[in-house]
Coordinates of C-alpha atoms and ligand atoms in Angstrom, one line a residue:
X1 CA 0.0 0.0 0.0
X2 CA 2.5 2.4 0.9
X3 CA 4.7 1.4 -2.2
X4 CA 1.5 2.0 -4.4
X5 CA 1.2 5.7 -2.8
X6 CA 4.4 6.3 -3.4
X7 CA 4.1 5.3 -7.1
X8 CA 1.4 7.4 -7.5
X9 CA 3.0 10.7 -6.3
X10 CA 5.9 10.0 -8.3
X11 CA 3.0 9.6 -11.3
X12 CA 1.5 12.8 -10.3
X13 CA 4.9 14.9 -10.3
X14 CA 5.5 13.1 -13.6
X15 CA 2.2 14.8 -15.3
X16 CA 2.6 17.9 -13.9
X17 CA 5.5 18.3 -15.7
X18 CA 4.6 17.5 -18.7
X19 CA 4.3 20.1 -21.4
X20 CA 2.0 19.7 -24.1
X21 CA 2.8 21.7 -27.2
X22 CA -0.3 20.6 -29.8
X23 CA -2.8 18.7 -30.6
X24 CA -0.8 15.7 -31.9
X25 CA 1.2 15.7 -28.1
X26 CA -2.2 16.0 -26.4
X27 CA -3.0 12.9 -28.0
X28 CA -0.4 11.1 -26.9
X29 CA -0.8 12.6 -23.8
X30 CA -4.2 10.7 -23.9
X31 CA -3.2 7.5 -24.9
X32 CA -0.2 7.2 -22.4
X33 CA -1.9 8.0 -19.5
X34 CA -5.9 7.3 -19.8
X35 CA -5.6 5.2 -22.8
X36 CA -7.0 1.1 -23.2
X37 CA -3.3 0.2 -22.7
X38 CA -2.1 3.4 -20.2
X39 CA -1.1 4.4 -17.1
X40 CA -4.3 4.8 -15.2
X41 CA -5.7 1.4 -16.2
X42 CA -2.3 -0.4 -15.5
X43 CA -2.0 1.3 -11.4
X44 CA -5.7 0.0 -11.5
X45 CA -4.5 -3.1 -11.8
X46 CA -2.2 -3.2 -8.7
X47 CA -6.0 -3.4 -6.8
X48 CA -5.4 -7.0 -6.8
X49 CA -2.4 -7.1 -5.0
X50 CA -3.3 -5.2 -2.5
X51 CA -4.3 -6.9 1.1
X52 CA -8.0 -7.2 1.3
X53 CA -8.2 -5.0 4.4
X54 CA -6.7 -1.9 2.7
X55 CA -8.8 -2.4 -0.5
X56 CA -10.8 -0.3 0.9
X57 CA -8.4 3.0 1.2
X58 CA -6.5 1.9 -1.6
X59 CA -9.4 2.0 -3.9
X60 CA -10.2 5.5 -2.7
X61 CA -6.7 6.7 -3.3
X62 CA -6.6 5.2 -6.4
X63 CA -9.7 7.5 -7.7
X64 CA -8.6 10.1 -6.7
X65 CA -5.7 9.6 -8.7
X66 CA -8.2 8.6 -11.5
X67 CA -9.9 12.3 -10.8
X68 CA -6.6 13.9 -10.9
X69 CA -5.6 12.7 -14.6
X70 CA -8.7 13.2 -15.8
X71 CA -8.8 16.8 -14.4
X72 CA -5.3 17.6 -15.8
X73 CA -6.4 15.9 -19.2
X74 CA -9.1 18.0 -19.3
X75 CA -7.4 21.3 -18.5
X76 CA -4.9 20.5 -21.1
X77 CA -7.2 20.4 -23.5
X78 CA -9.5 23.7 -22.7
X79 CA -6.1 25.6 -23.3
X80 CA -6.3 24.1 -27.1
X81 CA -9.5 25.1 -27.5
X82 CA -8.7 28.3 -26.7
X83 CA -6.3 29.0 -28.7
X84 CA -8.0 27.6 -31.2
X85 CA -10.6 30.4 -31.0
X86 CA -7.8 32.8 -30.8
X87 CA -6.9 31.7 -34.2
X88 CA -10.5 31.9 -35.8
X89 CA -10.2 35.8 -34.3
X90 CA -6.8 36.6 -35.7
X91 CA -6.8 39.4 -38.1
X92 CA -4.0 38.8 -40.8
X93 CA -3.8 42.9 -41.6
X94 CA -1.8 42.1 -44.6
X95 CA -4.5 40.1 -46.2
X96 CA -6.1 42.4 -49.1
X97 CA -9.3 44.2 -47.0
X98 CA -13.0 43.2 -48.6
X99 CA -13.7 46.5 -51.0
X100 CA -16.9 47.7 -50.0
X101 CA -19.7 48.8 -52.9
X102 CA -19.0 52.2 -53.7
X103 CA -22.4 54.7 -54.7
X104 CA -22.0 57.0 -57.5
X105 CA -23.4 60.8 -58.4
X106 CA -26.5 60.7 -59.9
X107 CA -26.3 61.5 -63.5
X108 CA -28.6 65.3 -62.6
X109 CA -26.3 66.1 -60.1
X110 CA -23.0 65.1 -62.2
X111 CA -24.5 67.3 -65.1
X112 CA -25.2 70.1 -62.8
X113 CA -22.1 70.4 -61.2
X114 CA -20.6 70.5 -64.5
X115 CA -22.9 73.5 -65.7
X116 CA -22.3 75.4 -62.4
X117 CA -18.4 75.2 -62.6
X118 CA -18.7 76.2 -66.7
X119 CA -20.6 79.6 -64.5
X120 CA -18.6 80.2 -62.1
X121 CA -15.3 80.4 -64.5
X122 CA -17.3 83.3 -65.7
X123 CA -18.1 84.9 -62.7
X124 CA -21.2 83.7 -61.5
X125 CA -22.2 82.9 -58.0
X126 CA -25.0 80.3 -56.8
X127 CA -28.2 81.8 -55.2
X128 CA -30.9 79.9 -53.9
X129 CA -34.2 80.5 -52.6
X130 CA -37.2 78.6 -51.1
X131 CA -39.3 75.5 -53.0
X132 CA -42.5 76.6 -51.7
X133 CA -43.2 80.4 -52.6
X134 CA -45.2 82.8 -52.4
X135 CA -47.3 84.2 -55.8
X136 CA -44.9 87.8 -55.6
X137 CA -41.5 86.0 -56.1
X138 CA -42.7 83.4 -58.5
X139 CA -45.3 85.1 -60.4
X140 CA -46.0 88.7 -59.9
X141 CA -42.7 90.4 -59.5
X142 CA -41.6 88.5 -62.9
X143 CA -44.1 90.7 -64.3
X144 CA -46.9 88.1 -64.5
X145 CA -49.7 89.8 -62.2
X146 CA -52.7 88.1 -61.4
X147 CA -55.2 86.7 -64.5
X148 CA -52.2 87.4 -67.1
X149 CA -52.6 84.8 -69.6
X150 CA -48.9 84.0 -69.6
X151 CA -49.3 82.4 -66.4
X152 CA -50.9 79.3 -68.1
X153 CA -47.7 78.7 -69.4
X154 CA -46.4 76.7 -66.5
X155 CA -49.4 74.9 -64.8
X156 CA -49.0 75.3 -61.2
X157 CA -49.6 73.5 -58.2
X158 CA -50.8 75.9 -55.5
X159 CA -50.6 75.0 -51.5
X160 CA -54.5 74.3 -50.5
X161 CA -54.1 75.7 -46.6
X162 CA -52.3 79.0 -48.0
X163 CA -53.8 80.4 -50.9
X164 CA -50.8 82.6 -51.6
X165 CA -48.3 79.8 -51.6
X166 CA -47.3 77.6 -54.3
X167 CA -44.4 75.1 -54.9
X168 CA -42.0 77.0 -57.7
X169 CA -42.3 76.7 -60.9
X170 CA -39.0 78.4 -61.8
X171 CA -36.0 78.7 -60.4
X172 CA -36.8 82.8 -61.1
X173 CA -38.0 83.5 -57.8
X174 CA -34.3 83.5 -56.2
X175 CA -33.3 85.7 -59.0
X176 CA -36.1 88.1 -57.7
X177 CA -34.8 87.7 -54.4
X178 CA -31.0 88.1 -54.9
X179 CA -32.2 91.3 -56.6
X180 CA -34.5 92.6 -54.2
X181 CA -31.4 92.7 -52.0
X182 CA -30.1 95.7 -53.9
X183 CA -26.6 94.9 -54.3
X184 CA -25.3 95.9 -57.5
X185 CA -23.7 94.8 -60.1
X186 CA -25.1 91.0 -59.6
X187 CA -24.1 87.7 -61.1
X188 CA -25.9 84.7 -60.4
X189 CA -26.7 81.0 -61.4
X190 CA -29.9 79.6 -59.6
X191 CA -30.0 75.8 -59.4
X192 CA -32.8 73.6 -57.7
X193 CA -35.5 71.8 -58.0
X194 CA -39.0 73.1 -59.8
X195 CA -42.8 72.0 -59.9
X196 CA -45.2 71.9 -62.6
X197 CA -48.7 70.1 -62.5
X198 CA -47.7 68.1 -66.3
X199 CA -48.8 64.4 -66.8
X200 CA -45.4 62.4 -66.7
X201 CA -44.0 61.3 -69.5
X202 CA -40.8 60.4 -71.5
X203 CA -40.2 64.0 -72.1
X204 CA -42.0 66.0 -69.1
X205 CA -42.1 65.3 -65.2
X206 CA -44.2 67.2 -62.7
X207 CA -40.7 67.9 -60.8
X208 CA -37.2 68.6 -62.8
X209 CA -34.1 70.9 -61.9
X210 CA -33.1 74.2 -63.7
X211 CA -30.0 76.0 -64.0
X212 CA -31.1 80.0 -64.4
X213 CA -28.8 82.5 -64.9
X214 CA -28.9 86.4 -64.2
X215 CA -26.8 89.4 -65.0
X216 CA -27.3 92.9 -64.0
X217 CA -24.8 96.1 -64.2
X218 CA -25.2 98.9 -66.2
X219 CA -24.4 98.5 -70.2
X220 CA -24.9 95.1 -70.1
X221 CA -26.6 94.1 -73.9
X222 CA -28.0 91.0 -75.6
X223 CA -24.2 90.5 -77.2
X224 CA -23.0 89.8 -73.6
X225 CA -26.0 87.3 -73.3
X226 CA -24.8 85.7 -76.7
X227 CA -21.4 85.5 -75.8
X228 CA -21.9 83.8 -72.5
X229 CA -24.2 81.6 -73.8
X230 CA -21.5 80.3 -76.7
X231 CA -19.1 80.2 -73.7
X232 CA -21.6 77.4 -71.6
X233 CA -22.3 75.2 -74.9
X234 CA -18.6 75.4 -76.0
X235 CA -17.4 74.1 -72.6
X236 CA -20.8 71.8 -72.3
X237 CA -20.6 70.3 -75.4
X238 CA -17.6 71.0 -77.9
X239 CA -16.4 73.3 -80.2
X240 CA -18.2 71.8 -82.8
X241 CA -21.8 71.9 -81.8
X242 CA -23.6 74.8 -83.6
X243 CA -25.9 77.1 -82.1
X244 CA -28.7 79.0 -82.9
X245 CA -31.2 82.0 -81.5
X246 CA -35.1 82.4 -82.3
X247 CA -37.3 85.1 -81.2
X248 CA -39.4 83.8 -78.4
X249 CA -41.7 85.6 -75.7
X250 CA -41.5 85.6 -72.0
X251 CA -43.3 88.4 -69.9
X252 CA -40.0 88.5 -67.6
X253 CA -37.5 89.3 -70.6
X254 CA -37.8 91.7 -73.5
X255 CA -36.7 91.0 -76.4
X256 CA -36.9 87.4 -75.3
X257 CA -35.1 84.2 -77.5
X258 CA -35.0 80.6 -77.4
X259 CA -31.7 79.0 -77.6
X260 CA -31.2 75.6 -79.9
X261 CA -28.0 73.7 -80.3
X262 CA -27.6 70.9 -83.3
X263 CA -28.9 67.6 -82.0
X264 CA -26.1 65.6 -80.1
X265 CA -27.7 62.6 -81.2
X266 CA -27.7 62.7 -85.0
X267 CA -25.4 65.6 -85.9
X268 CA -28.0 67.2 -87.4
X269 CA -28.8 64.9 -89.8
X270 CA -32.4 64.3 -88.2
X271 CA -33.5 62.0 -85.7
X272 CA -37.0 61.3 -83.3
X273 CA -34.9 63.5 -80.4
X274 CA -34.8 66.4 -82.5
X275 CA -37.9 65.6 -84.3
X276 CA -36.3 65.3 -88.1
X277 CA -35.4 69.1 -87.1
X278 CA -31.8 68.6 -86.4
X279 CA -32.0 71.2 -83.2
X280 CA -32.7 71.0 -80.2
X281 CA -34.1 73.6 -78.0
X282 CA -32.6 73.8 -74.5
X283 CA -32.6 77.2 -73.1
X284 CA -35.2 80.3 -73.0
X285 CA -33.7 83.8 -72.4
X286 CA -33.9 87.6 -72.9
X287 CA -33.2 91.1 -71.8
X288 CA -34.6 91.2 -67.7
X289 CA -37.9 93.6 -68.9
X290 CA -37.7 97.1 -66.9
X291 CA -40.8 96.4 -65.2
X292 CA -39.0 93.1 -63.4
X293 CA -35.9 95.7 -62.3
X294 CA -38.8 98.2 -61.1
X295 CA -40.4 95.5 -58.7
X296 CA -37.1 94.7 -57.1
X297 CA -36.2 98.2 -56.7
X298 CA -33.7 98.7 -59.3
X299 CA -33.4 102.4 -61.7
X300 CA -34.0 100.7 -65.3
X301 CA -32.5 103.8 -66.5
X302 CA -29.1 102.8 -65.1
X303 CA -29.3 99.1 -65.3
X304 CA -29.6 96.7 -68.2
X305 CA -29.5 92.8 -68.0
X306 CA -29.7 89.4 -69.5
X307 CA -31.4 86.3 -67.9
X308 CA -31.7 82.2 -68.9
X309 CA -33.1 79.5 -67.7
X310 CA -32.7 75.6 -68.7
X311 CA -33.7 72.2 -67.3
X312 CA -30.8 69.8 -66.3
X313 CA -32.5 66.8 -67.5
X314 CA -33.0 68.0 -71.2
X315 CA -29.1 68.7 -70.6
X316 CA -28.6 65.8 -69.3
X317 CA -30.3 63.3 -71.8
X318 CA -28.4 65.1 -74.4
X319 CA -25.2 64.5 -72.8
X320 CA -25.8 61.1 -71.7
X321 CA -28.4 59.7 -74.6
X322 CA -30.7 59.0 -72.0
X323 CA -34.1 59.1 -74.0
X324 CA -36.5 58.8 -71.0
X325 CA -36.8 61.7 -68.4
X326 CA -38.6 59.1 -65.7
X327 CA -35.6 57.1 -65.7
X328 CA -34.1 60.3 -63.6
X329 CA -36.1 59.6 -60.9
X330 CA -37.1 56.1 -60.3
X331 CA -33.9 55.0 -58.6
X332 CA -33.1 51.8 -60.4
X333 CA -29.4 51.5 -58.9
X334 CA -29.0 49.3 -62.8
X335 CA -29.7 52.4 -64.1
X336 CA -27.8 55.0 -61.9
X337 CA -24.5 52.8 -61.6
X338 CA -23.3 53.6 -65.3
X339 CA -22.5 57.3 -64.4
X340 CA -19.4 58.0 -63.2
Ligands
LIG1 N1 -38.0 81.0 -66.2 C1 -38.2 80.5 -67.5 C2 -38.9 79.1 -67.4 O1 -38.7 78.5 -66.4 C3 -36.9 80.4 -68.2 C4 -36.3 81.7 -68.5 C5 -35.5 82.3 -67.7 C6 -36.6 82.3 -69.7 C7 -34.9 83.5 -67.9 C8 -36.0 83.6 -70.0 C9 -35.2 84.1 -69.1 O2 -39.5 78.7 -68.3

């Protein structure tokens, strides 16, 4: 008995001291001491050479001993499993990093960005002013009082609760309030977003953008208005797209013209976007009339100048051969992915 106790210190020390360095050693580990053929079973053995009268303690010490390996065994192998887990966490930061899907501008925006920078090179600043108006700065002050017929020209939807208040349909009414401001000479480009009550269609929406553009100092004449209008097309389009004027009416500009380039699509030759013509129209402008300068405050015998006004989608369809307006706003990603 006391022999076996000694022997199974000795196998105790022996354990403890052994290091286990991966999986394959924990095996052996296994095997050597808690295996069919190992250690454990083999001191179990020894029971039957022990007196009858000690069986008793001996049995108990031997299982404890039997706890003891098993414990250690155990222990060993929690250690594995943690490191284990330790590997699954390990970032390798030299690994190439997942690349995540990138958005892209939407084609409008791209298009006016591009027409805003052309106006800026020339001077022009951005001034913007409120979606929802009232009828002075959309209609009225743009020399369009109350009943004039002109007003059916843009069909309008009106606010229900406020009878004075309407959702623009022109980017005008920030040109009327940069020039009710009074501060002279101005140069401005008006960008945003306009309403008109128009069943939607390939070619019209009920909302679009515009790009307007105003000029006032004194001596200003419709030569300047050419000229900067050649300028935008040039840089929008190329040297080699053509231009041409007509005489048009607007109540807000006097004389008033509307601007066509040659179609993008067929060079001129004649297509369904230009309607056989070979031009397209994409800009109204004119002289800014005296009374409009009058309603903001400004001496028409001092002051001349020129305003325009275009959409960004008719711009942008041109530049893109995009030949359905809706496509702008439905938000298939399909759709907006290809512009970059
Ligand atoms: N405000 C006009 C429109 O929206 C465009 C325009 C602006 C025409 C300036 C002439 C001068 O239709």
């Amino acid at each position: 008995m006391d022999q076996l106790l000694a022997k199974i210190e000795q196998y105790k020390l022996e354990i403890q001291a052994s290091s286990v360095g991966s999986k394959e050693e924990l095996e052996n580990f296994r095997i050597k001491y808690l295996g069919t053929k190992g250690l454990l079973k083999s001191v179990m053995g020894e029971m039957k050479d022990v007196p009858n009268e000690q069986k008793k303690a001996a049995g108990q010490l031997l299982n404890e001993f039997k706890l003891f390996v098993e414990a250690f065994y155990q222990q060993l192998s929690d250690s594995f499993e943690v490191s284990d887990n330790q590997s699954a966490n390990y970032i390798d930061s030299s690994l190439p990093g997942q690349s995540l899907p990138l958005g892209s501008r939407h084609p409008i925006s791209i298009v006016q960005n591009k027409m805003i920078g052309i106006f800026q090179r020339l001077g022009f600043s951005i001034a913007e002013g409120p979606e929802i108006e009232d009828d002075w700065h959309n209609f009225s002050a743009l020399n369009l009082p109350e009943n004039h017929p002109a007003r059916d020209m843009q069909d309008t939807f009106y606010i229900s609760q406020h009878p004075d208040w309407l959702l623009r349909t022109h980017t005008s009414n920030a040109q009327i309030r940069a020039m009710e401001k009074g501060e002279l000479p101005l140069r401005i480009i008006c960008p945003g977003r306009v309403y008109r009550n128009e069943t939607i269609s390939a070619r019209a929406h009920c909302f679009f953008n515009q790009v307007e553009g105003l000029y006032i100092a004194e001596n200003v004449s419709f030569a300047d208005l050419k000229q900067t209008l050649y300028f935008f097309v040039k840089e929008m389009f190329g040297a080699d797209v053509e231009v041409r004027f007509r005489p048009s009416y607007f109540p807000f500009t006097e004389p008033s013209a509307e601007m066509d380039i040659s179609c993008l699509i067929c060079s001129g030759k004649g297509c369904s976007v230009c309607k056989r013509t070979g031009w397209v129209e994409i800009l109204g402008c004119g002289m800014v009339h005296p009374k409009v300068l009058e309603n903001c405050g400004i001496d028409s015998n001092k002051y001349t100048g020129f305003a325009f006004g275009m959409g960004v989608e008719r711009i942008t369809m041109l530049t893109y051969q995009v030949k359905d307006l809706r496509l702008f706003s439905e938000n298939d990603v399909r759709f907006l992915k290809q512009f970059t």
